[in-house]
Amino acid sequence: MKEQGTVATHTISVVVDNEAGVLARVIGLFSGRGYNIESLTVAAVDRNDRRSRITVVTTGTRMVIEQIKAQLDRLVPVQKVADLTMEGPLISRDLALVKVSGEGEKRVEALRLADAFRARVIDSTKSSFVFELTGSASKLDAFVDLMRDLGLVEAARTGAVALSRGETGL
């Protein structure tokens, strides 16, 4: 366990009722108290029960993270809050779409690096590619950094999606 004053990154999973305004309330909780959101994803996970999962990556001391969890738990449409970082091993992935423009050797090198990173070509023209890549945030950062010298045009990224490992879930 980290000591009380150490700032660390935490992945928090929040299962909420899938209704209008819930995401705004969650974001308002963070912004109103000055907590930073490093990554945020949300999607419906159970259409029959009308539930969504919000995954928030944030930083703070243990006390700040406990405050965030307690305040999230008090929001009416929230069903469950879990700090996946503290609950044990977790699986976390980001998605990136990366457009690279180039010809000749730069094009060949971009394809070679994409293969090494297990990126898929999802669109191709005579002078550009769009790669799809999933993995840790650091893996995506490394790929985008390498593509800068090879003709990076733009990149779009999701935030983290995460689940705890093992049989139990939210």
PDB file of C-alpha atoms in Angstrom:
ATOM      1  CA  MET A   1       0.000   0.000   0.000  1.00  0.00           C
ATOM      2  CA  LYS A   2       1.126   3.530  -0.694  1.00  0.00           C
ATOM      3  CA  GLU A   3       1.523   5.964   2.160  1.00  0.00           C
ATOM      4  CA  GLN A   4      -1.247   8.478   2.842  1.00  0.00           C
ATOM      5  CA  GLY A   5       0.392  11.502   1.135  1.00  0.00           C
ATOM      6  CA  THR A   6       1.627   9.805  -2.041  1.00  0.00           C
ATOM      7  CA  VAL A   7      -0.124  10.895  -5.219  1.00  0.00           C
ATOM      8  CA  ALA A   8      -0.956   7.944  -7.469  1.00  0.00           C
ATOM      9  CA  THR A   9      -3.049   7.228 -10.533  1.00  0.00           C
ATOM     10  CA  HIS A  10      -6.283   5.313  -9.932  1.00  0.00           C
ATOM     11  CA  THR A  11      -8.824   3.754 -12.274  1.00  0.00           C
ATOM     12  CA  ILE A  12     -12.333   4.105 -10.887  1.00  0.00           C
ATOM     13  CA  SER A  13     -15.296   2.225 -12.335  1.00  0.00           C
ATOM     14  CA  VAL A  14     -18.787   3.608 -11.736  1.00  0.00           C
ATOM     15  CA  VAL A  15     -21.958   1.747 -12.723  1.00  0.00           C
ATOM     16  CA  VAL A  16     -24.841   4.198 -13.131  1.00  0.00           C
ATOM     17  CA  ASP A  17     -28.428   4.290 -14.327  1.00  0.00           C
ATOM     18  CA  ASN A  18     -28.386   5.123 -18.018  1.00  0.00           C
ATOM     19  CA  GLU A  19     -30.358   8.364 -17.936  1.00  0.00           C
ATOM     20  CA  ALA A  20     -29.927  11.945 -19.071  1.00  0.00           C
ATOM     21  CA  GLY A  21     -27.652  14.138 -16.983  1.00  0.00           C
ATOM     22  CA  VAL A  22     -25.790  11.404 -15.089  1.00  0.00           C
ATOM     23  CA  LEU A  23     -22.459  11.997 -16.813  1.00  0.00           C
ATOM     24  CA  ALA A  24     -22.767  15.760 -16.243  1.00  0.00           C
ATOM     25  CA  ARG A  25     -23.307  15.118 -12.523  1.00  0.00           C
ATOM     26  CA  VAL A  26     -20.245  12.877 -12.302  1.00  0.00           C
ATOM     27  CA  ILE A  27     -18.075  15.383 -14.169  1.00  0.00           C
ATOM     28  CA  GLY A  28     -19.499  18.197 -12.036  1.00  0.00           C
ATOM     29  CA  LEU A  29     -18.432  16.359  -8.910  1.00  0.00           C
ATOM     30  CA  PHE A  30     -14.839  16.268 -10.173  1.00  0.00           C
ATOM     31  CA  SER A  31     -14.692  19.831 -11.471  1.00  0.00           C
ATOM     32  CA  GLY A  32     -16.526  21.324  -8.490  1.00  0.00           C
ATOM     33  CA  ARG A  33     -13.927  19.943  -6.102  1.00  0.00           C
ATOM     34  CA  GLY A  34     -10.888  20.542  -8.304  1.00  0.00           C
ATOM     35  CA  TYR A  35     -10.152  16.882  -9.019  1.00  0.00           C
ATOM     36  CA  ASN A  36      -8.472  16.186 -12.343  1.00  0.00           C
ATOM     37  CA  ILE A  37      -9.804  13.638 -14.839  1.00  0.00           C
ATOM     38  CA  GLU A  38      -6.981  12.166 -16.898  1.00  0.00           C
ATOM     39  CA  SER A  39      -9.238   9.831 -18.869  1.00  0.00           C
ATOM     40  CA  LEU A  40     -12.999   9.336 -19.083  1.00  0.00           C
ATOM     41  CA  THR A  41     -15.049   6.771 -20.983  1.00  0.00           C
ATOM     42  CA  VAL A  42     -18.719   5.909 -20.765  1.00  0.00           C
ATOM     43  CA  ALA A  43     -20.975   3.449 -22.558  1.00  0.00           C
ATOM     44  CA  ALA A  44     -24.120   1.443 -21.977  1.00  0.00           C
ATOM     45  CA  VAL A  45     -23.235  -1.997 -20.630  1.00  0.00           C
ATOM     46  CA  ASP A  46     -26.682  -3.444 -19.936  1.00  0.00           C
ATOM     47  CA  ARG A  47     -29.441  -2.121 -22.157  1.00  0.00           C
ATOM     48  CA  ASN A  48     -32.135  -4.250 -20.457  1.00  0.00           C
ATOM     49  CA  ASP A  49     -31.394  -2.805 -17.011  1.00  0.00           C
ATOM     50  CA  ARG A  50     -30.487   0.570 -18.565  1.00  0.00           C
ATOM     51  CA  ARG A  51     -27.067   0.747 -16.925  1.00  0.00           C
ATOM     52  CA  SER A  52     -23.842   2.374 -18.094  1.00  0.00           C
ATOM     53  CA  ARG A  53     -20.253   2.066 -16.929  1.00  0.00           C
ATOM     54  CA  ILE A  54     -18.153   5.176 -16.484  1.00  0.00           C
ATOM     55  CA  THR A  55     -14.403   4.582 -16.244  1.00  0.00           C
ATOM     56  CA  VAL A  56     -12.446   7.487 -14.783  1.00  0.00           C
ATOM     57  CA  VAL A  57      -8.672   7.653 -14.506  1.00  0.00           C
ATOM     58  CA  THR A  58      -7.641  10.252 -11.940  1.00  0.00           C
ATOM     59  CA  THR A  59      -4.755  11.039  -9.598  1.00  0.00           C
ATOM     60  CA  GLY A  60      -4.680  11.814  -5.918  1.00  0.00           C
ATOM     61  CA  THR A  61      -3.571  10.756  -2.492  1.00  0.00           C
ATOM     62  CA  ARG A  62      -5.330   7.812  -0.871  1.00  0.00           C
ATOM     63  CA  MET A  63      -7.481  10.255   1.114  1.00  0.00           C
ATOM     64  CA  VAL A  64      -8.506  12.178  -2.027  1.00  0.00           C
ATOM     65  CA  ILE A  65      -9.396   8.955  -3.856  1.00  0.00           C
ATOM     66  CA  GLU A  66     -11.487   7.822  -0.871  1.00  0.00           C
ATOM     67  CA  GLN A  67     -13.294  11.199  -0.930  1.00  0.00           C
ATOM     68  CA  ILE A  68     -13.976  10.841  -4.660  1.00  0.00           C
ATOM     69  CA  LYS A  69     -15.384   7.329  -4.175  1.00  0.00           C
ATOM     70  CA  ALA A  70     -17.570   8.394  -1.235  1.00  0.00           C
ATOM     71  CA  GLN A  71     -18.938  11.407  -3.120  1.00  0.00           C
ATOM     72  CA  LEU A  72     -19.636   9.319  -6.227  1.00  0.00           C
ATOM     73  CA  ASP A  73     -21.408   6.725  -4.086  1.00  0.00           C
ATOM     74  CA  ARG A  74     -23.779   9.426  -2.797  1.00  0.00           C
ATOM     75  CA  LEU A  75     -24.992  10.427  -6.273  1.00  0.00           C
ATOM     76  CA  VAL A  76     -28.543   9.062  -6.710  1.00  0.00           C
ATOM     77  CA  PRO A  77     -28.159   7.308 -10.093  1.00  0.00           C
ATOM     78  CA  VAL A  78     -24.925   5.537  -9.032  1.00  0.00           C
ATOM     79  CA  GLN A  79     -25.300   1.778  -8.526  1.00  0.00           C
ATOM     80  CA  LYS A  80     -21.699   0.864  -7.599  1.00  0.00           C
ATOM     81  CA  VAL A  81     -18.283   2.503  -7.324  1.00  0.00           C
ATOM     82  CA  ALA A  82     -15.014   0.549  -7.385  1.00  0.00           C
ATOM     83  CA  ASP A  83     -11.385   1.636  -7.326  1.00  0.00           C
ATOM     84  CA  LEU A  84     -10.057  -1.042  -9.654  1.00  0.00           C
ATOM     85  CA  THR A  85      -6.479  -0.021  -8.864  1.00  0.00           C
ATOM     86  CA  MET A  86      -6.898  -0.956  -5.200  1.00  0.00           C
ATOM     87  CA  GLU A  87      -9.059  -4.064  -5.712  1.00  0.00           C
ATOM     88  CA  GLY A  88      -6.282  -6.093  -7.262  1.00  0.00           C
ATOM     89  CA  PRO A  89      -5.112  -6.863 -10.778  1.00  0.00           C
ATOM     90  CA  LEU A  90      -6.972  -5.094 -13.557  1.00  0.00           C
ATOM     91  CA  ILE A  91      -7.086  -5.099 -17.335  1.00  0.00           C
ATOM     92  CA  SER A  92      -7.040  -1.641 -18.921  1.00  0.00           C
ATOM     93  CA  ARG A  93      -6.967  -0.712 -22.604  1.00  0.00           C
ATOM     94  CA  ASP A  94      -7.131   2.439 -24.710  1.00  0.00           C
ATOM     95  CA  LEU A  95      -7.924   2.683 -28.417  1.00  0.00           C
ATOM     96  CA  ALA A  96      -6.225   5.014 -30.896  1.00  0.00           C
ATOM     97  CA  LEU A  97      -6.833   5.849 -34.537  1.00  0.00           C
ATOM     98  CA  VAL A  98      -3.637   7.271 -36.027  1.00  0.00           C
ATOM     99  CA  LYS A  99      -3.424   8.863 -39.476  1.00  0.00           C
ATOM    100  CA  VAL A 100       0.013   8.894 -41.095  1.00  0.00           C
ATOM    101  CA  SER A 101       0.883  10.435 -44.446  1.00  0.00           C
ATOM    102  CA  GLY A 102       4.002   9.457 -46.299  1.00  0.00           C
ATOM    103  CA  GLU A 103       5.585   7.841 -49.308  1.00  0.00           C
ATOM    104  CA  GLY A 104       8.602   5.703 -50.057  1.00  0.00           C
ATOM    105  CA  GLU A 105      10.824   4.714 -47.141  1.00  0.00           C
ATOM    106  CA  LYS A 106       8.715   6.588 -44.583  1.00  0.00           C
ATOM    107  CA  ARG A 107       5.656   4.636 -45.697  1.00  0.00           C
ATOM    108  CA  VAL A 108       7.519   1.330 -45.417  1.00  0.00           C
ATOM    109  CA  GLU A 109       8.891   2.269 -41.984  1.00  0.00           C
ATOM    110  CA  ALA A 110       5.413   3.278 -40.728  1.00  0.00           C
ATOM    111  CA  LEU A 111       4.045  -0.112 -41.815  1.00  0.00           C
ATOM    112  CA  ARG A 112       6.969  -1.933 -40.198  1.00  0.00           C
ATOM    113  CA  LEU A 113       6.462  -0.134 -36.885  1.00  0.00           C
ATOM    114  CA  ALA A 114       2.706  -0.671 -37.056  1.00  0.00           C
ATOM    115  CA  ASP A 115       3.327  -4.397 -37.398  1.00  0.00           C
ATOM    116  CA  ALA A 116       5.682  -4.362 -34.393  1.00  0.00           C
ATOM    117  CA  PHE A 117       3.004  -2.578 -32.327  1.00  0.00           C
ATOM    118  CA  ARG A 118       0.241  -4.878 -33.640  1.00  0.00           C
ATOM    119  CA  ALA A 119      -1.600  -1.925 -35.163  1.00  0.00           C
ATOM    120  CA  ARG A 120      -4.084  -2.714 -37.925  1.00  0.00           C
ATOM    121  CA  VAL A 121      -4.391  -0.723 -41.132  1.00  0.00           C
ATOM    122  CA  ILE A 122      -8.090   0.197 -41.336  1.00  0.00           C
ATOM    123  CA  ASP A 123      -7.848   2.702 -44.192  1.00  0.00           C
ATOM    124  CA  SER A 124      -5.278   3.203 -46.911  1.00  0.00           C
ATOM    125  CA  THR A 125      -4.747   5.593 -49.804  1.00  0.00           C
ATOM    126  CA  LYS A 126      -1.730   6.067 -52.056  1.00  0.00           C
ATOM    127  CA  SER A 127      -0.291   8.599 -49.642  1.00  0.00           C
ATOM    128  CA  SER A 128      -1.727   7.799 -46.194  1.00  0.00           C
ATOM    129  CA  PHE A 129      -2.796   5.165 -43.693  1.00  0.00           C
ATOM    130  CA  VAL A 130      -5.118   5.090 -40.725  1.00  0.00           C
ATOM    131  CA  PHE A 131      -3.955   2.655 -38.074  1.00  0.00           C
ATOM    132  CA  GLU A 132      -6.083   1.197 -35.290  1.00  0.00           C
ATOM    133  CA  LEU A 133      -4.193   0.340 -32.130  1.00  0.00           C
ATOM    134  CA  THR A 134      -5.245  -0.889 -28.693  1.00  0.00           C
ATOM    135  CA  GLY A 135      -3.193  -1.250 -25.553  1.00  0.00           C
ATOM    136  CA  SER A 136      -1.925   0.621 -22.556  1.00  0.00           C
ATOM    137  CA  ALA A 137      -1.768   4.407 -22.664  1.00  0.00           C
ATOM    138  CA  SER A 138       2.040   4.236 -22.666  1.00  0.00           C
ATOM    139  CA  LYS A 139       2.039   1.880 -25.680  1.00  0.00           C
ATOM    140  CA  LEU A 140      -0.203   4.273 -27.609  1.00  0.00           C
ATOM    141  CA  ASP A 141       1.963   7.241 -26.588  1.00  0.00           C
ATOM    142  CA  ALA A 142       5.069   5.450 -27.861  1.00  0.00           C
ATOM    143  CA  PHE A 143       3.438   4.593 -31.207  1.00  0.00           C
ATOM    144  CA  VAL A 144       2.198   8.157 -31.764  1.00  0.00           C
ATOM    145  CA  ASP A 145       5.642   9.546 -30.860  1.00  0.00           C
ATOM    146  CA  LEU A 146       7.331   7.269 -33.410  1.00  0.00           C
ATOM    147  CA  MET A 147       4.831   8.261 -36.111  1.00  0.00           C
ATOM    148  CA  ARG A 148       5.638  11.997 -35.662  1.00  0.00           C
ATOM    149  CA  ASP A 149       8.850  11.675 -37.693  1.00  0.00           C
ATOM    150  CA  LEU A 150       7.121   9.476 -40.284  1.00  0.00           C
ATOM    151  CA  GLY A 151       4.289  11.855 -41.199  1.00  0.00           C
ATOM    152  CA  LEU A 152       1.761  11.869 -38.350  1.00  0.00           C
ATOM    153  CA  VAL A 153      -1.285  13.837 -39.523  1.00  0.00           C
ATOM    154  CA  GLU A 154      -3.573  13.357 -36.536  1.00  0.00           C
ATOM    155  CA  ALA A 155      -4.555  10.952 -33.793  1.00  0.00           C
ATOM    156  CA  ALA A 156      -7.810  10.313 -31.953  1.00  0.00           C
ATOM    157  CA  ARG A 157      -7.900   8.352 -28.702  1.00  0.00           C
ATOM    158  CA  THR A 158     -10.399   6.940 -26.301  1.00  0.00           C
ATOM    159  CA  GLY A 159      -9.825   6.971 -22.609  1.00  0.00           C
ATOM    160  CA  ALA A 160      -9.174   3.828 -20.646  1.00  0.00           C
ATOM    161  CA  VAL A 161     -11.714   1.060 -20.339  1.00  0.00           C
ATOM    162  CA  ALA A 162     -10.992  -1.342 -17.503  1.00  0.00           C
ATOM    163  CA  LEU A 163     -12.217  -4.429 -15.669  1.00  0.00           C
ATOM    164  CA  SER A 164     -10.893  -6.249 -12.625  1.00  0.00           C
ATOM    165  CA  ARG A 165      -9.343  -9.647 -13.269  1.00  0.00           C
ATOM    166  CA  GLY A 166     -10.911 -12.856 -12.015  1.00  0.00           C
ATOM    167  CA  GLU A 167     -14.458 -14.106 -11.588  1.00  0.00           C
ATOM    168  CA  THR A 168     -15.990 -11.185  -9.705  1.00  0.00           C
ATOM    169  CA  GLY A 169     -17.341  -8.017 -11.266  1.00  0.00           C
ATOM    170  CA  LEU A 170     -19.372  -4.955 -10.521  1.00  0.00           C
TER     171      LEU A 170
END
